[in-house]
Amino acid sequence: MRQELMSLPKGLAEDVSRNLVMVARLIDEDPEGAYAYSRIALRLASRVAAVREAAGFAAYANQKYSEALAEFRAARRMTGSVELWPVMADCERGLGRPEKALEMAGAPEVQKLDKASQVEMRLVAAGARRDMDQLEAAIVTLQSPELASNSVQPWTARLRYAYADALLAAGREGEAREWFAKTVESDKDGSTDASDRLAELDGVEFVDALVEDDDESERGQVGASKAGTEVRAEDEHQDDEDEDEEIPSVTTDGITDDVDDLEDEDDDRDNDEDDREDDAPHRPQS
């Protein structure tokens, strides 16, 4: 790439280089951002093969398969290299043309690819078979010396994963589990979710620790609220009992006795008056 950029004026070459660096840096984490930088580089130097290739990969990462395929074809015309053949075939799949991808998988260009690109081409061909609902054919396509090898290569995890996934889709769960386990062994950097797939087959469920902590916290708050309510209820009940003790009970016995005493006093006064009248001297009648 450096040699290609040397054909540009120094200032322009530096600008293009900075944009290409940003494409490489963002393409996995921020595909849209990478695509934006690729378009800038493309406007600055559309006749540089490295720029066309970077623009193709940025478009591919954003599932702009027609645009990506055009850029890859342009880069291939400029360089004459076949290294982009597998990703070009995958673009055909993305455009809904799996038959074209299979045709490319059988083309003479595949024999010119290095081992890694040949494995990539095999993965694309198997994917095209699955697109056409040919599961058994996809399984057979993936069966190869590279799959059977015990040595771990950069492509090993992806190849084993694709094979396990195809087996599972075909209903061969036992074999699928075996190959997911082999994928986990070779996937040292965690590029696949083979461990999750294996756990799913084994019936293992993962619980989010944060969610569990939140649930515990909520249960604790509810328990504290309930305990507080019970304490308040007990306090209110105790207050009621205290009030009952302070207020004396009132009966009618005392009131009745007082009324009887007053009535007795009235009767005594009446009797005294009658006695005085009897003792008074009677005046003779004239």
GROMACS .gro file of C-alpha atoms in nm:
model
  286
    1MET     CA    1   0.000   0.000   0.000
    2ARG     CA    2   0.284   0.237   0.078
    3GLN     CA    3   0.423   0.198  -0.270
    4GLU     CA    4   0.084   0.278  -0.419
    5LEU     CA    5   0.054   0.592  -0.207
    6MET     CA    6   0.402   0.704  -0.312
    7SER     CA    7   0.261   0.772  -0.655
    8LEU     CA    8   0.055   1.053  -0.501
    9PRO     CA    9   0.178   1.401  -0.404
   10LYS     CA   10   0.316   1.399  -0.049
   11GLY     CA   11   0.037   1.604   0.111
   12LEU     CA   12  -0.235   1.403  -0.066
   13ALA     CA   13  -0.069   1.074   0.023
   14GLU     CA   14  -0.066   1.174   0.391
   15ASP     CA   15  -0.435   1.265   0.383
   16VAL     CA   16  -0.529   0.938   0.215
   17SER     CA   17  -0.312   0.740   0.457
   18ARG     CA   18  -0.478   0.899   0.762
   19ASN     CA   19  -0.822   0.809   0.631
   20LEU     CA   20  -0.721   0.451   0.553
   21VAL     CA   21  -0.580   0.415   0.904
   22MET     CA   22  -0.917   0.526   1.046
   23VAL     CA   23  -1.099   0.275   0.825
   24ALA     CA   24  -0.886  -0.008   0.963
   25ARG     CA   25  -0.925   0.117   1.320
   26LEU     CA   26  -1.306   0.155   1.315
   27ILE     CA   27  -1.428  -0.118   1.082
   28ASP     CA   28  -1.501  -0.369   1.360
   29GLU     CA   29  -1.631  -0.135   1.632
   30ASP     CA   30  -1.788   0.141   1.421
   31PRO     CA   31  -1.857   0.024   1.065
   32GLU     CA   32  -2.050   0.338   0.976
   33GLY     CA   33  -1.761   0.557   1.086
   34ALA     CA   34  -1.519   0.343   0.887
   35TYR     CA   35  -1.742   0.374   0.582
   36ALA     CA   36  -1.742   0.754   0.611
   37TYR     CA   37  -1.360   0.765   0.616
   38SER     CA   38  -1.343   0.525   0.322
   39ARG     CA   39  -1.559   0.758   0.114
   40ILE     CA   40  -1.323   1.046   0.187
   41ALA     CA   41  -1.023   0.837   0.084
   42LEU     CA   42  -1.208   0.727  -0.228
   43ARG     CA   43  -1.275   1.088  -0.331
   44LEU     CA   44  -0.909   1.173  -0.279
   45ALA     CA   45  -0.752   0.876  -0.459
   46SER     CA   46  -0.996   0.654  -0.647
   47ARG     CA   47  -0.721   0.519  -0.874
   48VAL     CA   48  -0.528   0.358  -0.589
   49ALA     CA   49  -0.609  -0.013  -0.551
   50ALA     CA   50  -0.563  -0.009  -0.172
   51VAL     CA   51  -0.821   0.267  -0.147
   52ARG     CA   52  -1.072   0.074  -0.358
   53GLU     CA   53  -1.013  -0.238  -0.149
   54ALA     CA   54  -1.058  -0.048   0.180
   55ALA     CA   55  -1.376   0.111   0.045
   56GLY     CA   56  -1.500  -0.236  -0.051
   57PHE     CA   57  -1.445  -0.379   0.296
   58ALA     CA   58  -1.609  -0.077   0.461
   59ALA     CA   59  -1.916  -0.116   0.239
   60TYR     CA   60  -1.918  -0.493   0.306
   61ALA     CA   61  -1.912  -0.430   0.682
   62ASN     CA   62  -2.224  -0.215   0.639
   63GLN     CA   63  -2.398  -0.481   0.425
   64LYS     CA   64  -2.377  -0.262   0.114
   65TYR     CA   65  -2.299  -0.565  -0.095
   66SER     CA   66  -2.351  -0.418  -0.441
   67GLU     CA   67  -2.120  -0.128  -0.366
   68ALA     CA   68  -1.866  -0.358  -0.202
   69LEU     CA   69  -1.863  -0.593  -0.501
   70ALA     CA   70  -1.800  -0.303  -0.740
   71GLU     CA   71  -1.505  -0.182  -0.531
   72PHE     CA   72  -1.355  -0.531  -0.505
   73ARG     CA   73  -1.383  -0.582  -0.879
   74ALA     CA   74  -1.212  -0.249  -0.938
   75ALA     CA   75  -0.929  -0.341  -0.701
   76ARG     CA   76  -0.888  -0.679  -0.870
   77ARG     CA   77  -0.865  -0.518  -1.213
   78MET     CA   78  -0.593  -0.285  -1.085
   79THR     CA   79  -0.383  -0.554  -0.921
   80GLY     CA   80  -0.474  -0.875  -1.106
   81SER     CA   81  -0.483  -1.053  -0.766
   82VAL     CA   82  -0.739  -1.323  -0.681
   83GLU     CA   83  -0.716  -1.280  -0.301
   84LEU     CA   84  -1.052  -1.099  -0.294
   85TRP     CA   85  -1.229  -1.386  -0.470
   86PRO     CA   86  -1.394  -1.536  -0.156
   87VAL     CA   87  -1.533  -1.205  -0.030
   88MET     CA   88  -1.659  -1.123  -0.379
   89ALA     CA   89  -1.845  -1.456  -0.379
   90ASP     CA   90  -1.990  -1.373  -0.038
   91CYS     CA   91  -2.116  -1.043  -0.177
   92GLU     CA   92  -2.306  -1.248  -0.436
   93ARG     CA   93  -2.467  -1.434  -0.147
   94GLY     CA   94  -2.556  -1.106   0.017
   95LEU     CA   95  -2.724  -0.995  -0.303
   96GLY     CA   96  -2.939  -1.309  -0.301
   97ARG     CA   97  -2.744  -1.494  -0.568
   98PRO     CA   98  -2.612  -1.812  -0.396
   99GLU     CA   99  -2.590  -1.992  -0.731
  100LYS     CA  100  -2.337  -1.733  -0.850
  101ALA     CA  101  -2.138  -1.781  -0.530
  102LEU     CA  102  -2.125  -2.159  -0.592
  103GLU     CA  103  -2.016  -2.097  -0.948
  104MET     CA  104  -1.728  -1.884  -0.821
  105ALA     CA  105  -1.638  -2.155  -0.567
  106GLY     CA  106  -1.574  -2.394  -0.857
  107ALA     CA  107  -1.380  -2.146  -1.069
  108PRO     CA  108  -1.006  -2.191  -1.153
  109GLU     CA  109  -0.926  -1.881  -0.944
  110VAL     CA  110  -0.981  -2.085  -0.627
  111GLN     CA  111  -0.676  -2.300  -0.704
  112LYS     CA  112  -0.460  -1.986  -0.697
  113LEU     CA  113  -0.569  -1.893  -0.345
  114ASP     CA  114  -0.353  -1.954  -0.039
  115LYS     CA  115  -0.471  -2.203   0.226
  116ALA     CA  116  -0.651  -1.945   0.440
  117SER     CA  117  -0.842  -1.806   0.140
  118GLN     CA  118  -0.932  -2.156   0.023
  119VAL     CA  119  -1.086  -2.229   0.364
  120GLU     CA  120  -1.272  -1.898   0.341
  121MET     CA  121  -1.401  -1.999  -0.002
  122ARG     CA  122  -1.523  -2.329   0.143
  123LEU     CA  123  -1.713  -2.142   0.416
  124VAL     CA  124  -1.878  -1.919   0.155
  125ALA     CA  125  -1.976  -2.219  -0.055
  126ALA     CA  126  -2.128  -2.396   0.246
  127GLY     CA  127  -2.320  -2.080   0.329
  128ALA     CA  128  -2.453  -2.068  -0.024
  129ARG     CA  129  -2.572  -2.429   0.009
  130ARG     CA  130  -2.758  -2.337   0.325
  131ASP     CA  131  -2.911  -2.036   0.152
  132MET     CA  132  -3.058  -2.287  -0.093
  133ASP     CA  133  -3.180  -2.515   0.191
  134GLN     CA  134  -2.924  -2.782   0.102
  135LEU     CA  135  -2.813  -2.866   0.454
  136GLU     CA  136  -2.656  -3.203   0.385
  137ALA     CA  137  -2.464  -3.056   0.091
  138ALA     CA  138  -2.340  -2.776   0.318
  139ILE     CA  139  -2.217  -3.034   0.569
  140VAL     CA  140  -2.032  -3.228   0.300
  141THR     CA  141  -1.880  -2.902   0.164
  142LEU     CA  142  -1.726  -2.826   0.503
  143GLN     CA  143  -1.577  -3.175   0.546
  144SER     CA  144  -1.212  -3.134   0.454
  145PRO     CA  145  -0.857  -3.208   0.571
  146GLU     CA  146  -0.854  -2.866   0.738
  147LEU     CA  147  -1.162  -2.959   0.943
  148ALA     CA  148  -1.020  -3.297   1.043
  149SER     CA  149  -0.679  -3.159   1.138
  150ASN     CA  150  -0.591  -3.143   1.508
  151SER     CA  151  -0.363  -2.844   1.457
  152VAL     CA  152  -0.512  -2.504   1.536
  153GLN     CA  153  -0.484  -2.246   1.261
  154PRO     CA  154  -0.634  -1.895   1.234
  155TRP     CA  155  -0.930  -2.039   1.044
  156THR     CA  156  -0.987  -2.347   1.263
  157ALA     CA  157  -1.245  -2.202   1.503
  158ARG     CA  158  -1.463  -2.055   1.229
  159LEU     CA  159  -1.450  -2.374   1.023
  160ARG     CA  160  -1.546  -2.594   1.318
  161TYR     CA  161  -1.818  -2.354   1.425
  162ALA     CA  162  -1.975  -2.350   1.078
  163TYR     CA  163  -1.969  -2.730   1.074
  164ALA     CA  164  -2.129  -2.759   1.419
  165ASP     CA  165  -2.398  -2.506   1.327
  166ALA     CA  166  -2.481  -2.694   1.006
  167LEU     CA  167  -2.506  -3.023   1.196
  168LEU     CA  168  -2.742  -2.868   1.449
  169ALA     CA  169  -2.960  -2.721   1.174
  170ALA     CA  170  -2.979  -3.070   1.023
  171GLY     CA  171  -3.103  -3.211   1.355
  172ARG     CA  172  -2.781  -3.395   1.438
  173GLU     CA  173  -2.759  -3.256   1.790
  174GLY     CA  174  -2.511  -3.506   1.934
  175GLU     CA  175  -2.255  -3.442   1.660
  176ALA     CA  176  -2.320  -3.069   1.680
  177ARG     CA  177  -2.240  -3.069   2.051
  178GLU     CA  178  -1.913  -3.251   1.985
  179TRP     CA  179  -1.804  -2.994   1.727
  180PHE     CA  180  -1.911  -2.696   1.934
  181ALA     CA  181  -1.688  -2.836   2.209
  182LYS     CA  182  -1.400  -2.865   1.961
  183THR     CA  183  -1.466  -2.508   1.853
  184VAL     CA  184  -1.435  -2.387   2.213
  185GLU     CA  185  -1.097  -2.562   2.238
  186SER     CA  186  -0.964  -2.379   1.933
  187ASP     CA  187  -1.134  -2.043   1.987
  188LYS     CA  188  -0.879  -1.888   2.221
  189ASP     CA  189  -0.974  -1.527   2.150
  190GLY     CA  190  -1.350  -1.581   2.174
  191SER     CA  191  -1.426  -1.490   1.813
  192THR     CA  192  -1.734  -1.716   1.816
  193ASP     CA  193  -2.016  -1.780   2.064
  194ALA     CA  194  -1.944  -2.154   2.067
  195SER     CA  195  -1.930  -2.168   2.447
  196ASP     CA  196  -2.281  -2.021   2.471
  197ARG     CA  197  -2.412  -2.261   2.208
  198LEU     CA  198  -2.257  -2.554   2.391
  199ALA     CA  199  -2.407  -2.444   2.723
  200GLU     CA  200  -2.746  -2.408   2.556
  201LEU     CA  201  -2.728  -2.764   2.428
  202ASP     CA  202  -2.635  -2.881   2.779
  203GLY     CA  203  -2.934  -2.697   2.926
  204VAL     CA  204  -2.725  -2.448   3.121
  205GLU     CA  205  -2.894  -2.115   3.192
  206PHE     CA  206  -2.695  -1.803   3.271
  207VAL     CA  207  -2.830  -1.549   3.521
  208ASP     CA  208  -2.725  -1.187   3.503
  209ALA     CA  209  -2.554  -1.109   3.834
  210LEU     CA  210  -2.661  -0.744   3.820
  211VAL     CA  211  -3.025  -0.838   3.776
  212GLU     CA  212  -2.998  -1.084   4.064
  213ASP     CA  213  -2.847  -0.814   4.287
  214ASP     CA  214  -3.128  -0.576   4.195
  215ASP     CA  215  -3.385  -0.840   4.286
  216GLU     CA  216  -3.217  -0.899   4.621
  217SER     CA  217  -3.212  -0.524   4.687
  218GLU     CA  218  -3.580  -0.492   4.603
  219ARG     CA  219  -3.665  -0.785   4.830
  220GLY     CA  220  -3.463  -0.624   5.107
  221GLN     CA  221  -3.647  -0.295   5.066
  222VAL     CA  222  -3.982  -0.469   5.071
  223GLY     CA  223  -3.881  -0.661   5.385
  224ALA     CA  224  -3.765  -0.343   5.557
  225SER     CA  225  -4.087  -0.166   5.463
  226LYS     CA  226  -4.293  -0.456   5.593
  227ALA     CA  227  -4.095  -0.465   5.917
  228GLY     CA  228  -4.140  -0.090   5.959
  229THR     CA  229  -4.513  -0.125   5.907
  230GLU     CA  230  -4.531  -0.401   6.166
  231VAL     CA  231  -4.336  -0.191   6.418
  232ARG     CA  232  -4.565   0.106   6.364
  233ALA     CA  233  -4.870  -0.118   6.407
  234GLU     CA  234  -4.730  -0.256   6.731
  235ASP     CA  235  -4.660   0.098   6.858
  236GLU     CA  236  -5.014   0.208   6.776
  237HIS     CA  237  -5.155  -0.098   6.949
  238GLN     CA  238  -4.943  -0.025   7.257
  239ASP     CA  239  -5.062   0.339   7.259
  240ASP     CA  240  -5.423   0.221   7.254
  241GLU     CA  241  -5.357  -0.005   7.552
  242ASP     CA  242  -5.196   0.280   7.745
  243GLU     CA  243  -5.493   0.505   7.678
  244ASP     CA  244  -5.727   0.232   7.803
  245GLU     CA  245  -5.535   0.213   8.126
  246GLU     CA  246  -5.544   0.592   8.183
  247ILE     CA  247  -5.921   0.635   8.133
  248PRO     CA  248  -6.117   0.502   8.443
  249SER     CA  249  -6.414   0.285   8.378
  250VAL     CA  250  -6.753   0.446   8.455
  251THR     CA  251  -7.039   0.245   8.610
  252THR     CA  252  -7.396   0.341   8.706
  253ASP     CA  253  -7.369   0.205   9.058
  254GLY     CA  254  -7.238   0.526   9.211
  255ILE     CA  255  -7.493   0.743   9.031
  256THR     CA  256  -7.781   0.523   9.147
  257ASP     CA  257  -7.665   0.537   9.508
  258ASP     CA  258  -7.646   0.916   9.498
  259VAL     CA  259  -7.999   0.943   9.359
  260ASP     CA  260  -8.128   0.709   9.630
  261ASP     CA  261  -7.963   0.921   9.902
  262LEU     CA  262  -8.123   1.240   9.769
  263GLU     CA  263  -8.466   1.076   9.761
  264ASP     CA  264  -8.422   0.958  10.122
  265GLU     CA  265  -8.332   1.313  10.231
  266ASP     CA  266  -8.647   1.448  10.065
  267ASP     CA  267  -8.863   1.191  10.245
  268ASP     CA  268  -8.711   1.285  10.583
  269ARG     CA  269  -8.784   1.652  10.527
  270ASP     CA  270  -9.146   1.574  10.438
  271ASN     CA  271  -9.187   1.366  10.754
  272ASP     CA  272  -9.044   1.646  10.977
  273GLU     CA  273  -9.290   1.898  10.834
  274ASP     CA  274  -9.585   1.665  10.904
  275ASP     CA  275  -9.472   1.620  11.262
  276ARG     CA  276  -9.452   1.994  11.322
  277GLU     CA  277  -9.800   2.043  11.191
  278ASP     CA  278  -9.935   1.780  11.429
  279ASP     CA  279  -9.764   1.936  11.731
  280ALA     CA  280  -9.895   2.292  11.664
  281PRO     CA  281 -10.196   2.405  11.891
  282HIS     CA  282 -10.530   2.413  11.720
  283ARG     CA  283 -10.722   2.740  11.736
  284PRO     CA  284 -11.086   2.703  11.830
  285GLN     CA  285 -11.331   2.775  11.561
  286SER     CA  286 -11.567   3.065  11.627
   0.00000   0.00000   0.00000
